[in-house]
Coordinates of C-alpha atoms in Angstrom, one line a residue:
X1 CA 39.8 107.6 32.0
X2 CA 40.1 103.5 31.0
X3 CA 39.2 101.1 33.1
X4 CA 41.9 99.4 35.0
X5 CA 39.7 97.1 36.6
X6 CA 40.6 93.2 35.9
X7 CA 38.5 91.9 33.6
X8 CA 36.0 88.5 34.9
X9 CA 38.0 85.6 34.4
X10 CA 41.3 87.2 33.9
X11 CA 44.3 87.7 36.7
X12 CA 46.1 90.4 37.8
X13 CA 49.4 90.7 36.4
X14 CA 52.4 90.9 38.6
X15 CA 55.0 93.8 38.2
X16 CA 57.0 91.5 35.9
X17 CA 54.1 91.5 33.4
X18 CA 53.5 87.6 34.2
X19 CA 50.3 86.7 35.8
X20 CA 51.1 84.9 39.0
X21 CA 49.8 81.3 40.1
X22 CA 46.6 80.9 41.5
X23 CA 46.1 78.6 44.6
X24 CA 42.2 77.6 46.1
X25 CA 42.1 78.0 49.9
X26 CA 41.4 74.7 50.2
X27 CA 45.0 73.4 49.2
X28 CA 46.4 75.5 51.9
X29 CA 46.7 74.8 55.6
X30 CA 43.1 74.8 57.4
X31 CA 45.0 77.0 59.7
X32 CA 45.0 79.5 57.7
X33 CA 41.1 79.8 57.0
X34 CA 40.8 79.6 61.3
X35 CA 39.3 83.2 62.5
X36 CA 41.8 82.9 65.6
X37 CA 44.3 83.7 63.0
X38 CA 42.9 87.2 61.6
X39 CA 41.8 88.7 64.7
X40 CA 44.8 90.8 65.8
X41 CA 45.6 91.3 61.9
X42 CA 41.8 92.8 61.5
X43 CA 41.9 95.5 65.0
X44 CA 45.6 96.4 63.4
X45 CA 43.8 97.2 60.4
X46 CA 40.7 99.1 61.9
X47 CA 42.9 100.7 63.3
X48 CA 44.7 102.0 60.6
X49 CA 41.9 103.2 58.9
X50 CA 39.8 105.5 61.6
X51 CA 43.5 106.8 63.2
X52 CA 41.5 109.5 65.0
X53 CA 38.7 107.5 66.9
X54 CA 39.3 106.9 70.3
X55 CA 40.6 103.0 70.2
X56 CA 40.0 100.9 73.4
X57 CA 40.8 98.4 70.9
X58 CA 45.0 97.6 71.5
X59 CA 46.2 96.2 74.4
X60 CA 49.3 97.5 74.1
X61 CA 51.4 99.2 76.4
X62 CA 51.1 102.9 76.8
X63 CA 53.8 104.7 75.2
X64 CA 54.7 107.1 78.1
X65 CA 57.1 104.3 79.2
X66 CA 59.3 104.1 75.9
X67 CA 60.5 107.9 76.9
X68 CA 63.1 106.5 79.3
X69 CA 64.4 103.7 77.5
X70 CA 68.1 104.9 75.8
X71 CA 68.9 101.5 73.4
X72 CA 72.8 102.7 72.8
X73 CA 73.4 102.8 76.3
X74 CA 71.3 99.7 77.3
X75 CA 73.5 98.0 74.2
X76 CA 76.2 99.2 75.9
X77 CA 75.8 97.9 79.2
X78 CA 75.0 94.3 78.2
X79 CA 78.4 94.6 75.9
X80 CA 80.1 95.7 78.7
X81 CA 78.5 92.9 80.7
X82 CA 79.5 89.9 78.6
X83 CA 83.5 92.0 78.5
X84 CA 83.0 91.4 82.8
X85 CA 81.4 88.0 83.0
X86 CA 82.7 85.9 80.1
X87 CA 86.1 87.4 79.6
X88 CA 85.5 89.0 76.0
X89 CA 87.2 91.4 74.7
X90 CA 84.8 94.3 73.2
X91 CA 85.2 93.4 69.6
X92 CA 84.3 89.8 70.7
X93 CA 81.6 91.3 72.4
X94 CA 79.9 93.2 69.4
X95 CA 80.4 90.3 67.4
X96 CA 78.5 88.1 69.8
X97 CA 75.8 90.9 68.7
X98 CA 76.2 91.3 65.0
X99 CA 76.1 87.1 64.3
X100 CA 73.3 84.5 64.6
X101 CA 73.8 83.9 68.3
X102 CA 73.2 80.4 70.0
X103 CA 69.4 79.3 69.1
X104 CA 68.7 78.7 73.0
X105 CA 69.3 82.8 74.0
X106 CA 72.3 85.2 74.7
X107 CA 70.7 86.1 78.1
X108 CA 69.4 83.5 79.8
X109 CA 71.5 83.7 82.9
X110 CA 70.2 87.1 83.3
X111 CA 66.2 85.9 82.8
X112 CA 67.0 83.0 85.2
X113 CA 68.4 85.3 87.7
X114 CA 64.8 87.8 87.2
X115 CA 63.0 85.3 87.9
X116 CA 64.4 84.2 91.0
X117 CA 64.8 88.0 92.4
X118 CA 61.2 88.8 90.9
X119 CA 58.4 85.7 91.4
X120 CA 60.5 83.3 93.0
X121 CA 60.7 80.9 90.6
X122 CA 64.1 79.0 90.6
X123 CA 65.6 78.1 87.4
X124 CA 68.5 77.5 86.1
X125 CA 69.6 79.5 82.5
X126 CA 69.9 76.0 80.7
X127 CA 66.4 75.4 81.3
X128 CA 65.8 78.8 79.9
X129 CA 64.5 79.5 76.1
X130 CA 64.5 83.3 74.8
X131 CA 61.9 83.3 72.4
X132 CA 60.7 85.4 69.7
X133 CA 57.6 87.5 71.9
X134 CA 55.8 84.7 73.9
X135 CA 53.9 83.8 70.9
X136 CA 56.5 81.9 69.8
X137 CA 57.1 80.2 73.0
X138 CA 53.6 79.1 72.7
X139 CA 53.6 77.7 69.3
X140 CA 57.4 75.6 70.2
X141 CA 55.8 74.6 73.2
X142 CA 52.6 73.2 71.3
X143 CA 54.5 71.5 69.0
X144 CA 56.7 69.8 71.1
X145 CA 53.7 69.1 73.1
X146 CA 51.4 67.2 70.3
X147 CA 52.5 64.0 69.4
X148 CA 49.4 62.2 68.1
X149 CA 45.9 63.5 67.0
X150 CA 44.7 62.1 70.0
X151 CA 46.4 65.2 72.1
X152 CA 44.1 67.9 73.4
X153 CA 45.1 71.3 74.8
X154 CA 42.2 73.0 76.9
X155 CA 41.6 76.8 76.9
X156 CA 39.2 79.0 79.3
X157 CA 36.6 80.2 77.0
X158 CA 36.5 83.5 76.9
X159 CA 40.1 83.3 75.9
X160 CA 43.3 84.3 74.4
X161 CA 43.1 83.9 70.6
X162 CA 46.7 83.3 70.2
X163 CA 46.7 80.1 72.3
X164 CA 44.0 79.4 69.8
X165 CA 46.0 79.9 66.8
X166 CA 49.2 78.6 67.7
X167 CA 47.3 75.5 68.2
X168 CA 45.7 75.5 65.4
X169 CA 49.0 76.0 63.7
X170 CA 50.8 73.2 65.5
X171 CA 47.6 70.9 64.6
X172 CA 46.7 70.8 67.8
X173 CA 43.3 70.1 69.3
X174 CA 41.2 72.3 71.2
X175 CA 38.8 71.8 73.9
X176 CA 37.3 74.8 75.4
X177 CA 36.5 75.2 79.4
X178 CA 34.1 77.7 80.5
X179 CA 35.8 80.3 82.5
X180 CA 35.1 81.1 86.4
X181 CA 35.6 84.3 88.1
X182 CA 38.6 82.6 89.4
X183 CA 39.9 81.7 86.2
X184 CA 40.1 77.9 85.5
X185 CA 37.5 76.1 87.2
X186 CA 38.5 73.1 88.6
X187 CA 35.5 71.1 88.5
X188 CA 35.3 72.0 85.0
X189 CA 38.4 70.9 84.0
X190 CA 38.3 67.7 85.9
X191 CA 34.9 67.0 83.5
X192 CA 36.6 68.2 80.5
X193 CA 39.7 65.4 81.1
X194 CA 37.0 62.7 82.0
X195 CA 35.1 63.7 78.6
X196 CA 38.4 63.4 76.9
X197 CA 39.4 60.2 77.9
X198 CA 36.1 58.9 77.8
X199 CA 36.5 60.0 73.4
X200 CA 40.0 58.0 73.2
X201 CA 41.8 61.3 73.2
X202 CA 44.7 62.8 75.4
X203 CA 44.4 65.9 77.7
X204 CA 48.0 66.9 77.3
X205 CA 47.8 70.5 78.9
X206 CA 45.9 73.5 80.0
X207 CA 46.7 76.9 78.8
X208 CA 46.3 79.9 82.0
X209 CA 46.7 83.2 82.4
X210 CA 46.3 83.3 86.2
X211 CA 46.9 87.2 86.5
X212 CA 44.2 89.2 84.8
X213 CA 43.5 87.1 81.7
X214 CA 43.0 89.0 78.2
X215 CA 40.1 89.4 77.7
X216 CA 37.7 88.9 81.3
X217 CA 40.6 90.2 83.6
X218 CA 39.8 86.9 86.1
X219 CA 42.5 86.1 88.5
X220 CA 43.2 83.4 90.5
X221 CA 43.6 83.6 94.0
X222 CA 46.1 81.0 95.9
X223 CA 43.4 78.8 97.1
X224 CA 42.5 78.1 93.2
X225 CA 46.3 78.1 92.2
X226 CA 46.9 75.2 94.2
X227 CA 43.7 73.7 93.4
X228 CA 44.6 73.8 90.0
X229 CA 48.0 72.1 90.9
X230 CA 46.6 69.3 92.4
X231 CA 44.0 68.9 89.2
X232 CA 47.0 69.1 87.0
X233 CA 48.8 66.3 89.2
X234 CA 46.0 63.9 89.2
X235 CA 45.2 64.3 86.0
X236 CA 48.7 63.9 84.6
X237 CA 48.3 67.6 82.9
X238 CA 51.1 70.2 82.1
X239 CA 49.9 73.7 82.6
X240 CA 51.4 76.4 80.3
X241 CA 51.4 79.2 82.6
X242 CA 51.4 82.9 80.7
X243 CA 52.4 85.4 83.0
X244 CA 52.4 88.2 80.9
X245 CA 49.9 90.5 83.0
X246 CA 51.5 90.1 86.8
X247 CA 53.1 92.7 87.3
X248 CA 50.3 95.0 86.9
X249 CA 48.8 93.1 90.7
X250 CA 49.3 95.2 93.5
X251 CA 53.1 94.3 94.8
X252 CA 52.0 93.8 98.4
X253 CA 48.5 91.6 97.0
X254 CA 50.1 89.6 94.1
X255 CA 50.5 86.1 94.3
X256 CA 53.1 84.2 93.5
X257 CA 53.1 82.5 90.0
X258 CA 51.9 78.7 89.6
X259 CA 55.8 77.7 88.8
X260 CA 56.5 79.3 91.8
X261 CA 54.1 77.2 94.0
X262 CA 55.0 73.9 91.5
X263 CA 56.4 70.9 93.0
X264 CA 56.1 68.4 90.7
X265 CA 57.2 69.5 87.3
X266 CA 54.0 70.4 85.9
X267 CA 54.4 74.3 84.7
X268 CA 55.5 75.2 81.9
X269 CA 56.6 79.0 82.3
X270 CA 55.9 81.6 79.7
X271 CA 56.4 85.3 79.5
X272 CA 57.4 88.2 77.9
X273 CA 59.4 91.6 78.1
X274 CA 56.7 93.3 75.8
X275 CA 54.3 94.7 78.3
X276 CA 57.2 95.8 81.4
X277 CA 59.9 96.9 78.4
X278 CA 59.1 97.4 75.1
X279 CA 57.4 95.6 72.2
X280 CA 59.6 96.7 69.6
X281 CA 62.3 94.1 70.4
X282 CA 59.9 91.1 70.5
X283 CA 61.9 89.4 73.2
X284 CA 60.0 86.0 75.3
X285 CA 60.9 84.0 77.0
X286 CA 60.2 80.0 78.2
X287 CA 60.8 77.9 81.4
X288 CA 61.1 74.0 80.6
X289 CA 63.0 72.7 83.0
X290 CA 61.0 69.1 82.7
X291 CA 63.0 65.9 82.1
X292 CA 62.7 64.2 78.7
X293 CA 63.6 60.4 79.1
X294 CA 64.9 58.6 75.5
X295 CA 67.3 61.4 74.3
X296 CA 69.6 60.3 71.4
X297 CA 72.7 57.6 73.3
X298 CA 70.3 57.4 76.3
X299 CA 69.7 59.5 78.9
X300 CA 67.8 62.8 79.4
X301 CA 67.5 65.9 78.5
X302 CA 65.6 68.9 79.8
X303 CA 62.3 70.1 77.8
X304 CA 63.9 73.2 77.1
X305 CA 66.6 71.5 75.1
X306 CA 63.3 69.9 73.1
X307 CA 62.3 73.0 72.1
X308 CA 65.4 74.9 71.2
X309 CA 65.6 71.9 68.7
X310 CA 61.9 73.2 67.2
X311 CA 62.9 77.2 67.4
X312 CA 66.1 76.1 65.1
X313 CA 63.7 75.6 62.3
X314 CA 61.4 78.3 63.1
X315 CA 63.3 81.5 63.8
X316 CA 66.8 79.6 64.0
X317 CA 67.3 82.4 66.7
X318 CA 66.1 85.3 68.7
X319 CA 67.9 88.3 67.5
X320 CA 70.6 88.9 69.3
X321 CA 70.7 93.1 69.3
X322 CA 66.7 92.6 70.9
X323 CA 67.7 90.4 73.6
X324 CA 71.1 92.8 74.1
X325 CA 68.2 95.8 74.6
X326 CA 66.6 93.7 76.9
X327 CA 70.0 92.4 78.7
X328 CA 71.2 96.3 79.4
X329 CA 67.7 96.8 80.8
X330 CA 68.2 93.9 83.7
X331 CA 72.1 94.8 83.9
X332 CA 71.3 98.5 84.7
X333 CA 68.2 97.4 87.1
X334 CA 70.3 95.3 88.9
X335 CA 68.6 92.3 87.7
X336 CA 65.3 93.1 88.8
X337 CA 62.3 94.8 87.1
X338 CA 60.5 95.2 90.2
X339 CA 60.5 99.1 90.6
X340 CA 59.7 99.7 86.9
X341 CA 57.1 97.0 87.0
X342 CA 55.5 99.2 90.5
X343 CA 55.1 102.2 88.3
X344 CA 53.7 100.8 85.1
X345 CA 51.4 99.1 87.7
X346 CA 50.4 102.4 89.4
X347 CA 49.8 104.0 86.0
X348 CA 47.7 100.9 84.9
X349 CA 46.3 101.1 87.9
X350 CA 45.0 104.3 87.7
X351 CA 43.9 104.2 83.8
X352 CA 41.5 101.1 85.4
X353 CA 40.3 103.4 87.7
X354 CA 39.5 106.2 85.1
X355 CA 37.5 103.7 83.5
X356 CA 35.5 102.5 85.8
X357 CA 34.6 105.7 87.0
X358 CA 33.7 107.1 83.5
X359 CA 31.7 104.1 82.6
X360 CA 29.8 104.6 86.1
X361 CA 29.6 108.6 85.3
X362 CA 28.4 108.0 81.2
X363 CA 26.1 104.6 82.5
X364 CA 24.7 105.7 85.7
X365 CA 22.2 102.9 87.8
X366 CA 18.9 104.1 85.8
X367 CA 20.5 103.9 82.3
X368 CA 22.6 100.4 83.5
X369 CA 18.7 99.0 84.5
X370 CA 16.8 100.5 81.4
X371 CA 19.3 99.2 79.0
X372 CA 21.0 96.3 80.4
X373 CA 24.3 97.7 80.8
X374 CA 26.6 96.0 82.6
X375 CA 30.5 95.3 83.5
X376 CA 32.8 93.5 86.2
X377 CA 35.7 96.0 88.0
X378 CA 39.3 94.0 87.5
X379 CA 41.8 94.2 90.0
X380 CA 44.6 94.6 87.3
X381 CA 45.1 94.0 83.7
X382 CA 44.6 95.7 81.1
X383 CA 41.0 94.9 80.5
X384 CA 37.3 95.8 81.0
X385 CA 34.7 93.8 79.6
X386 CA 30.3 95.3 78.9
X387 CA 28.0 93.6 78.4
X388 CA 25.5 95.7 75.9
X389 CA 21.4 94.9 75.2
X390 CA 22.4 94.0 71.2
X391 CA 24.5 92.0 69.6
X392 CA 27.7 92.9 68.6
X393 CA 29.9 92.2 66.0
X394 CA 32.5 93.5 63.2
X395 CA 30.2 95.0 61.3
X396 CA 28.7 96.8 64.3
X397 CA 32.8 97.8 65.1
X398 CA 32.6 99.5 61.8
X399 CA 29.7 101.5 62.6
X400 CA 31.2 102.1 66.4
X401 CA 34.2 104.2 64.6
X402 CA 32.7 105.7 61.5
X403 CA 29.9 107.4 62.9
X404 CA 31.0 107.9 66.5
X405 CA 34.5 107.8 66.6
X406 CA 35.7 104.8 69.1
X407 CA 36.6 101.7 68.6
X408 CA 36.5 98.4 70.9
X409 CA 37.1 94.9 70.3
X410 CA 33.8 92.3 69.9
X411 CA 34.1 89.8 72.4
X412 CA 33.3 87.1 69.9
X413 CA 37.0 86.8 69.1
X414 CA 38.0 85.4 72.2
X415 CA 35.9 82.1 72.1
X416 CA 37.2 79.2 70.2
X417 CA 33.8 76.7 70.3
X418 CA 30.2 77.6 70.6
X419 CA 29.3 81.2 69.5
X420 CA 29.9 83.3 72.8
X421 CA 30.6 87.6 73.7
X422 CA 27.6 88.2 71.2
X423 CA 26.6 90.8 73.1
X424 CA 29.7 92.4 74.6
X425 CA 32.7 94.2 74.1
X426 CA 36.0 94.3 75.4
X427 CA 37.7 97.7 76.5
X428 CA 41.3 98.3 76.7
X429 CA 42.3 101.1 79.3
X430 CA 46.4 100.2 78.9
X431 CA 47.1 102.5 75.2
X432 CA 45.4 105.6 76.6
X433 CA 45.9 109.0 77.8
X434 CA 43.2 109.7 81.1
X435 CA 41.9 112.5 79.1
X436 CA 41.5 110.0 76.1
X437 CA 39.5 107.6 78.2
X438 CA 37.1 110.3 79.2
X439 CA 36.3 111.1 75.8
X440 CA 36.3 107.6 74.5
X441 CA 33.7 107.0 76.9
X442 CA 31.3 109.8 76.0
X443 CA 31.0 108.2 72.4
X444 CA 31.0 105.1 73.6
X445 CA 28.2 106.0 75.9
X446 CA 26.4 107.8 73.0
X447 CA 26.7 104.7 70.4
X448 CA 25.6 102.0 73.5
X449 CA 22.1 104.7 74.1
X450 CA 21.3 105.0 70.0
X451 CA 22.1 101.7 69.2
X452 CA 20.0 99.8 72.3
X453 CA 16.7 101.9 71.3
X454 CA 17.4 101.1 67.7
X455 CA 18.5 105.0 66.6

């Protein structure tokens, strides 16, 4: 058989027979070379190629929950929704669905009215912006956010790698914060904005996940919520608040969110319908109800109107037949996604539990002493984070699913400055079936042994 390798020196041809342009990395964005922005791209495609190991890689939601959603009905009822509440008639309806749609959102009255029933934050729909996922309500948010090179956003460390790469994106600094077990640590933060200053630069905001962040599962209690309202108020700091992990707390235990408790403008709201509904419709959402001073003529304007101005030339709108799917969904609930959000919770809840219990059956006290092995218990989430006796990495990921069939996600990913996680692993409970768990953490258990006495 001939060769079809490319010859050295030469390029592939494209189907058109013409050989394409060639561009070095180094005339592209930086962004682009960042490893914030590969991480999710490289578990997808891990993924793909062991489909039978047991992956407490995704944190994804499990898809138990998709089995009750009916789209032509929930389509429906937000059609017949806009026919009741803005005087449409049904052809005007569908339309309203089939065209472009106002950049800003199609449902905003209905988030705003969530939110109130749900966390008790009061909004109003103006200062409401339905976003692409939340990922893109981060990366409006930072852009709007950074006005000179001068403005820093912080980050806990361990931390989300979006955040990372939206802000790397949106040419944004970052300056990493050592996470507590209460999430942001004050006193650390407070040192962080000194240090800033004291450089010639601008603290601008601090990114939190104050329910279960991805990946440690720390949460903040109300003593540290406030705290961290009265360190964002001296410090003249905006928080960006990520809520996408509440509603897996405990109802009667869950605290309310930081835009809740905020009395002086300083959270920035963010959240998302992926986790409670379904990620297929990629529907977020942000709350920027801050005043803007300067607007075109004089005046004001709210922060949300800011950033509707940056989604225009991003995704010029969320589409309107996702956020329809999403509208039926709080029509039919009566507005509130509080009883769906209890059972996912219980489920979660129990998938934690299964967990915890395996990893305590498969690492018992004499194996977790010999080796090293160690791990906290979350309260909610959808995460579990060990701490193994070697370093992990990739590479080490590879081996995990080839030869033993699981796969996990190396803690390294999650930290933006100095190296960090080298030596643990972070376990996803949320995408799997109990039994799956079990058997997940029997290979796992068998990789942790061979690999910590060098088999």
């Amino acid at each position: 058989m001939a060769d079809r390798s490319t010859p050295p020196g030469k390029r592939p041809a494209t189907p058109s027979g013409k050989h394409p342009a060639t561009l070095d990395r180094s005339q592209l964005h930086p962004a682009v070379s960042d490893p914030a922005l590969r991480s999710m791209n490289f578990l997808n495609e891990i993924m793909g190629r062991f489909p039978d190991a047991v992956s407490f890689a995704p944190g994804a939601p499990h898809p138990r929950f998709f089995a009750d959603l009916d789209v032509p009905r929930h389509l429906d009822s937000f059609l017949d929704h806009l026919v009741r509440t803005r005087g449409l008639s049904r052809d005007e309806a569908q339309l309203e669905l089939y065209q472009y749609g106002p950049t800003a959102g199609l449902i905003n009255d209905l988030v705003a009215d969530m939110l109130r029933t749900d966390m008790g934050i009061a909004t109003t729909p103006e200062a409401v912006v339905i976003t692409v996922g939340c990922q893109e309500a981060m990366f409006i948010t930072l852009r709007a956010l950074r006005a000179t090179a001068e403005d820093v956003l912080l980050v806990t460390e361990p931390g989300y790698a979006g955040i990372v790469g939206a802000a790397r994106l949106a040419d944004m600094e970052i300056c990493p914060v050592p996470e507590s077990p209460d999430g942001w640590d004050v006193a650390e933060l407070r040192a962080a904005c000194r240090a800033l200053r004291a450089a010639g630069k601008t603290p601008r905001a601090a990114y939190c996940v104050p329910d279960f962040a991805n990946p440690s599962g720390a949460a903040m209690d109300l003593t540290a919520r406030a705290a961290l309202l009265e360190a964002a108020d001296e410090e003249d700091l905006l928080i960006l608040e990520d809520s996408v992990y509440g509603f897996t707390a405990s109802p009667e235990k869950a605290p309310a969110p930081l835009k809740a408790m905020d009395r002086s403008g300083r959270v920035i709201h963010m959240g998302t319908f992926t986790k409670v509904c379904l990620p297929g419709v990629r529907v977020g959402y942000v709350v920027a109800d801050q005043l803007v001073h300067g607007a075109p003529g004089g005046g004001s304007s709210l922060l949300a109107a800011e950033l509707t101005a940056i989604k225009s030339m991003v995704t010029v709108n969320t589409p309107a037949i996702s956020q329809a799917v999403i509208g039926g969904l709080l029509v039919e609930s009566g507005g509130s996604l509080a009883e769906r959000s209890a059972a996912l919770s219980a489920f979660y809840s129990g998938n934690r539990r299964r967990l915890l219990e395996a990893l305590e059956q498969h690492f018992p006290a004499s194996a977790r002493a010999e080796h090293g092995v160690r791990w906290l218990a979350p309260a909610g989430g959808f995460f579990v984070v060990l701490t193994v006796p070697f370093p992990v990495d990739d590479t080490l990921l590879e081996v995990s699913a080839r030869k033993y069939g699981v796969l996990w996600t190396p803690m390294n990913h999650f930290f933006a400055g100095a190296e960090g996680g080298t030596h643990q692993m972070r376990l996803s409970f949320s995408y799997l079936d109990p039994d799956r768990i079990d058997e997940g953490v029997a290979r796992l258990a068998d990789f942790v042994r061979r690999q910590a006495v060098g088999v």
